[in-house]
Amino acid sequence: LISRPGVRVRLVGEGTRRPALEARNAELGSPAEILGPVHGSAVAQQYAWADTLVVALRPDWPSFRHTVPSKTYEVLAVGRHVTGLVTGEAARTLEAAGGAEVIGPDVDDLVRHLTALADDPHRTDVGAGGRDWVRRHADLPAVARRYERLLRRVAGR
């Protein structure tokens, strides 16, 4: 995949698997660019660079079936295509939002998916679906108001 003209892979941030990824990347001749964490406007620059943004959670931790990484909402809000290597609630969120594709958890699944995106780049044109979904369902002030109403109802006030 990486040997194809115009295809570049960039990994940004930290994670429990970073040392293994760096070692494997070195074994392969360092075809992927691996950056450390970025902050502020540098995050937006990375999002703008990418054709698809990957949200991944380990499939072997049962608690991750009930977890939605906060970056999920962020990447949907920026209006970029999202590739999700997730299950459970995170997968349901991406599928409901649109502009995202949930794939299997294996490296081979990711390679097949990225190859398909490289073959048909228009698949990454997602429009405003993700942004609209975040505005309707994950806008912080709106979520806070819904949470407050729920707490008041539970407390009987």
PDB file of C-alpha atoms in Angstrom:
ATOM      1  CA  LEU A   1       0.000   0.000   0.000  1.00  0.00           C
ATOM      2  CA  ILE A   2       2.645   2.515   1.033  1.00  0.00           C
ATOM      3  CA  SER A   3       4.643   1.817  -2.132  1.00  0.00           C
ATOM      4  CA  ARG A   4       1.775   3.177  -4.241  1.00  0.00           C
ATOM      5  CA  PRO A   5       2.321   6.668  -5.665  1.00  0.00           C
ATOM      6  CA  GLY A   6       0.487   9.322  -3.689  1.00  0.00           C
ATOM      7  CA  VAL A   7      -0.165   7.112  -0.656  1.00  0.00           C
ATOM      8  CA  ARG A   8       1.416   8.219   2.597  1.00  0.00           C
ATOM      9  CA  VAL A   9       0.736   7.008   6.107  1.00  0.00           C
ATOM     10  CA  ARG A  10       1.246   9.251   9.099  1.00  0.00           C
ATOM     11  CA  LEU A  11       0.690   8.186  12.701  1.00  0.00           C
ATOM     12  CA  VAL A  12       0.334  10.954  15.258  1.00  0.00           C
ATOM     13  CA  GLY A  13       0.312  10.669  19.032  1.00  0.00           C
ATOM     14  CA  GLU A  14       1.012   8.110  21.700  1.00  0.00           C
ATOM     15  CA  GLY A  15      -0.483   4.784  22.568  1.00  0.00           C
ATOM     16  CA  THR A  16       0.308   1.513  24.210  1.00  0.00           C
ATOM     17  CA  ARG A  17       1.360  -0.010  20.873  1.00  0.00           C
ATOM     18  CA  ARG A  18       3.606   2.833  19.738  1.00  0.00           C
ATOM     19  CA  PRO A  19       6.928   1.069  20.496  1.00  0.00           C
ATOM     20  CA  ALA A  20       5.787  -1.994  18.540  1.00  0.00           C
ATOM     21  CA  LEU A  21       4.630   0.208  15.649  1.00  0.00           C
ATOM     22  CA  GLU A  22       7.947   2.047  15.586  1.00  0.00           C
ATOM     23  CA  ALA A  23       9.878  -1.234  15.603  1.00  0.00           C
ATOM     24  CA  ARG A  24       7.785  -2.713  12.781  1.00  0.00           C
ATOM     25  CA  ASN A  25       8.039   0.514  10.785  1.00  0.00           C
ATOM     26  CA  ALA A  26      11.844   0.388  11.137  1.00  0.00           C
ATOM     27  CA  GLU A  27      11.884  -3.272   9.992  1.00  0.00           C
ATOM     28  CA  LEU A  28       9.982  -2.210   6.874  1.00  0.00           C
ATOM     29  CA  GLY A  29      12.397   0.627   6.082  1.00  0.00           C
ATOM     30  CA  SER A  30      10.354   3.349   7.800  1.00  0.00           C
ATOM     31  CA  PRO A  31       7.670   3.836   5.148  1.00  0.00           C
ATOM     32  CA  ALA A  32       5.274   5.490   7.604  1.00  0.00           C
ATOM     33  CA  GLU A  33       5.871   8.833   9.250  1.00  0.00           C
ATOM     34  CA  ILE A  34       5.443   8.563  13.018  1.00  0.00           C
ATOM     35  CA  LEU A  35       5.008  11.790  14.968  1.00  0.00           C
ATOM     36  CA  GLY A  36       4.612  12.411  18.665  1.00  0.00           C
ATOM     37  CA  PRO A  37       1.598  14.109  20.194  1.00  0.00           C
ATOM     38  CA  VAL A  38       0.593  17.469  18.743  1.00  0.00           C
ATOM     39  CA  HIS A  39      -1.377  20.261  20.350  1.00  0.00           C
ATOM     40  CA  GLY A  40      -3.349  23.372  19.449  1.00  0.00           C
ATOM     41  CA  SER A  41      -3.303  24.452  15.817  1.00  0.00           C
ATOM     42  CA  ALA A  42      -0.970  21.570  14.950  1.00  0.00           C
ATOM     43  CA  VAL A  43      -3.888  19.171  15.505  1.00  0.00           C
ATOM     44  CA  ALA A  44      -5.971  20.984  12.890  1.00  0.00           C
ATOM     45  CA  GLN A  45      -3.014  20.881  10.493  1.00  0.00           C
ATOM     46  CA  GLN A  46      -2.772  17.110  10.866  1.00  0.00           C
ATOM     47  CA  TYR A  47      -6.514  16.695  10.306  1.00  0.00           C
ATOM     48  CA  ALA A  48      -6.340  18.870   7.185  1.00  0.00           C
ATOM     49  CA  TRP A  49      -3.432  16.793   5.845  1.00  0.00           C
ATOM     50  CA  ALA A  50      -5.276  13.486   6.050  1.00  0.00           C
ATOM     51  CA  ASP A  51      -7.794  11.984   3.651  1.00  0.00           C
ATOM     52  CA  THR A  52      -9.071   9.711   6.418  1.00  0.00           C
ATOM     53  CA  LEU A  53      -8.658   9.891  10.173  1.00  0.00           C
ATOM     54  CA  VAL A  54      -8.408   6.637  12.098  1.00  0.00           C
ATOM     55  CA  VAL A  55     -10.116   6.041  15.431  1.00  0.00           C
ATOM     56  CA  ALA A  56      -9.019   2.751  16.973  1.00  0.00           C
ATOM     57  CA  LEU A  57      -9.628   0.886  20.189  1.00  0.00           C
ATOM     58  CA  ARG A  58      -8.211  -2.494  21.128  1.00  0.00           C
ATOM     59  CA  PRO A  59     -10.804  -5.178  20.350  1.00  0.00           C
ATOM     60  CA  ASP A  60      -9.609  -7.460  23.155  1.00  0.00           C
ATOM     61  CA  TRP A  61     -10.620  -5.211  26.070  1.00  0.00           C
ATOM     62  CA  PRO A  62     -14.329  -5.757  26.861  1.00  0.00           C
ATOM     63  CA  SER A  63     -14.662  -2.306  28.455  1.00  0.00           C
ATOM     64  CA  PHE A  64     -13.903  -0.725  25.072  1.00  0.00           C
ATOM     65  CA  ARG A  65     -17.272  -1.973  23.786  1.00  0.00           C
ATOM     66  CA  HIS A  66     -18.845   0.719  25.964  1.00  0.00           C
ATOM     67  CA  THR A  67     -16.308   3.466  25.271  1.00  0.00           C
ATOM     68  CA  VAL A  68     -16.328   6.254  22.708  1.00  0.00           C
ATOM     69  CA  PRO A  69     -12.944   7.983  22.476  1.00  0.00           C
ATOM     70  CA  SER A  70     -13.361  11.756  22.765  1.00  0.00           C
ATOM     71  CA  LYS A  71     -11.379  12.203  19.556  1.00  0.00           C
ATOM     72  CA  THR A  72     -14.274  10.475  17.762  1.00  0.00           C
ATOM     73  CA  TYR A  73     -16.437  13.555  18.226  1.00  0.00           C
ATOM     74  CA  GLU A  74     -13.555  15.841  17.343  1.00  0.00           C
ATOM     75  CA  VAL A  75     -12.752  14.130  14.043  1.00  0.00           C
ATOM     76  CA  LEU A  76     -16.428  13.970  13.078  1.00  0.00           C
ATOM     77  CA  ALA A  77     -16.750  17.685  13.820  1.00  0.00           C
ATOM     78  CA  VAL A  78     -13.895  18.630  11.488  1.00  0.00           C
ATOM     79  CA  GLY A  79     -15.694  17.058   8.556  1.00  0.00           C
ATOM     80  CA  ARG A  80     -13.056  14.548   7.504  1.00  0.00           C
ATOM     81  CA  HIS A  81     -13.640  10.929   6.533  1.00  0.00           C
ATOM     82  CA  VAL A  82     -13.212   8.632   9.526  1.00  0.00           C
ATOM     83  CA  THR A  83     -12.004   5.041   9.526  1.00  0.00           C
ATOM     84  CA  GLY A  84     -13.079   3.257  12.689  1.00  0.00           C
ATOM     85  CA  LEU A  85     -11.367   0.178  14.051  1.00  0.00           C
ATOM     86  CA  VAL A  86     -13.865   0.044  16.876  1.00  0.00           C
ATOM     87  CA  THR A  87     -16.780  -2.007  18.177  1.00  0.00           C
ATOM     88  CA  GLY A  88     -19.791  -1.410  20.367  1.00  0.00           C
ATOM     89  CA  GLU A  89     -20.823   2.134  21.210  1.00  0.00           C
ATOM     90  CA  ALA A  90     -17.984   3.752  19.250  1.00  0.00           C
ATOM     91  CA  ALA A  91     -18.968   1.811  16.113  1.00  0.00           C
ATOM     92  CA  ARG A  92     -22.632   2.729  16.567  1.00  0.00           C
ATOM     93  CA  THR A  93     -21.672   6.395  16.967  1.00  0.00           C
ATOM     94  CA  LEU A  94     -19.621   6.434  13.759  1.00  0.00           C
ATOM     95  CA  GLU A  95     -22.291   4.589  11.794  1.00  0.00           C
ATOM     96  CA  ALA A  96     -25.014   6.957  13.017  1.00  0.00           C
ATOM     97  CA  ALA A  97     -22.963  10.041  12.230  1.00  0.00           C
ATOM     98  CA  GLY A  98     -22.156   9.139   8.653  1.00  0.00           C
ATOM     99  CA  GLY A  99     -18.945  10.127   6.929  1.00  0.00           C
ATOM    100  CA  ALA A 100     -17.273   7.168   8.573  1.00  0.00           C
ATOM    101  CA  GLU A 101     -16.601   3.547   7.806  1.00  0.00           C
ATOM    102  CA  VAL A 102     -16.235   0.931  10.529  1.00  0.00           C
ATOM    103  CA  ILE A 103     -13.935  -1.921   9.574  1.00  0.00           C
ATOM    104  CA  GLY A 104     -12.538  -5.047  11.198  1.00  0.00           C
ATOM    105  CA  PRO A 105      -9.881  -4.825  13.892  1.00  0.00           C
ATOM    106  CA  ASP A 106      -7.008  -6.501  12.053  1.00  0.00           C
ATOM    107  CA  VAL A 107      -4.104  -4.900  10.214  1.00  0.00           C
ATOM    108  CA  ASP A 108      -5.206  -6.713   7.062  1.00  0.00           C
ATOM    109  CA  ASP A 109      -8.651  -5.104   7.384  1.00  0.00           C
ATOM    110  CA  LEU A 110      -7.025  -1.679   7.600  1.00  0.00           C
ATOM    111  CA  VAL A 111      -4.726  -2.316   4.626  1.00  0.00           C
ATOM    112  CA  ARG A 112      -7.662  -3.520   2.482  1.00  0.00           C
ATOM    113  CA  HIS A 113      -9.717  -0.500   3.508  1.00  0.00           C
ATOM    114  CA  LEU A 114      -6.958   2.034   2.848  1.00  0.00           C
ATOM    115  CA  THR A 115      -6.253   0.373  -0.494  1.00  0.00           C
ATOM    116  CA  ALA A 116      -9.934   0.698  -1.415  1.00  0.00           C
ATOM    117  CA  LEU A 117      -9.857   4.382  -0.434  1.00  0.00           C
ATOM    118  CA  ALA A 118      -6.735   4.907  -2.549  1.00  0.00           C
ATOM    119  CA  ASP A 119      -8.499   3.205  -5.478  1.00  0.00           C
ATOM    120  CA  ASP A 120     -11.580   5.397  -5.049  1.00  0.00           C
ATOM    121  CA  PRO A 121     -10.593   8.675  -3.342  1.00  0.00           C
ATOM    122  CA  HIS A 122     -14.115  10.076  -3.722  1.00  0.00           C
ATOM    123  CA  ARG A 123     -15.183   7.741  -0.902  1.00  0.00           C
ATOM    124  CA  THR A 124     -13.496  10.186   1.461  1.00  0.00           C
ATOM    125  CA  ASP A 125     -15.751  13.068   0.363  1.00  0.00           C
ATOM    126  CA  VAL A 126     -18.105  13.075   3.339  1.00  0.00           C
ATOM    127  CA  GLY A 127     -19.872  16.420   3.226  1.00  0.00           C
ATOM    128  CA  ALA A 128     -21.276  17.857   6.429  1.00  0.00           C
ATOM    129  CA  GLY A 129     -22.864  14.689   7.863  1.00  0.00           C
ATOM    130  CA  GLY A 130     -20.394  14.203  10.703  1.00  0.00           C
ATOM    131  CA  ARG A 131     -20.417  17.890  11.606  1.00  0.00           C
ATOM    132  CA  ASP A 132     -24.200  17.965  11.628  1.00  0.00           C
ATOM    133  CA  TRP A 133     -24.388  14.843  13.787  1.00  0.00           C
ATOM    134  CA  VAL A 134     -21.971  16.327  16.338  1.00  0.00           C
ATOM    135  CA  ARG A 135     -23.959  19.559  16.379  1.00  0.00           C
ATOM    136  CA  ARG A 136     -27.185  17.631  17.076  1.00  0.00           C
ATOM    137  CA  HIS A 137     -25.892  14.958  19.459  1.00  0.00           C
ATOM    138  CA  ALA A 138     -22.540  15.900  20.968  1.00  0.00           C
ATOM    139  CA  ASP A 139     -22.507  19.689  21.257  1.00  0.00           C
ATOM    140  CA  LEU A 140     -21.113  20.275  24.757  1.00  0.00           C
ATOM    141  CA  PRO A 141     -23.667  22.877  25.948  1.00  0.00           C
ATOM    142  CA  ALA A 142     -26.557  20.778  24.592  1.00  0.00           C
ATOM    143  CA  VAL A 143     -25.213  17.620  26.227  1.00  0.00           C
ATOM    144  CA  ALA A 144     -24.775  19.495  29.517  1.00  0.00           C
ATOM    145  CA  ARG A 145     -28.395  20.700  29.376  1.00  0.00           C
ATOM    146  CA  ARG A 146     -29.689  17.170  28.683  1.00  0.00           C
ATOM    147  CA  TYR A 147     -27.568  15.788  31.506  1.00  0.00           C
ATOM    148  CA  GLU A 148     -28.835  18.462  33.894  1.00  0.00           C
ATOM    149  CA  ARG A 149     -32.459  17.654  32.962  1.00  0.00           C
ATOM    150  CA  LEU A 150     -31.807  13.968  33.568  1.00  0.00           C
ATOM    151  CA  LEU A 151     -30.201  14.614  36.950  1.00  0.00           C
ATOM    152  CA  ARG A 152     -33.073  16.878  37.994  1.00  0.00           C
ATOM    153  CA  ARG A 153     -35.596  14.239  36.950  1.00  0.00           C
ATOM    154  CA  VAL A 154     -33.746  11.492  38.832  1.00  0.00           C
ATOM    155  CA  ALA A 155     -33.408  13.739  41.895  1.00  0.00           C
ATOM    156  CA  GLY A 156     -37.122  14.581  41.699  1.00  0.00           C
ATOM    157  CA  ARG A 157     -36.640  18.315  41.171  1.00  0.00           C
TER     158      ARG A 157
END
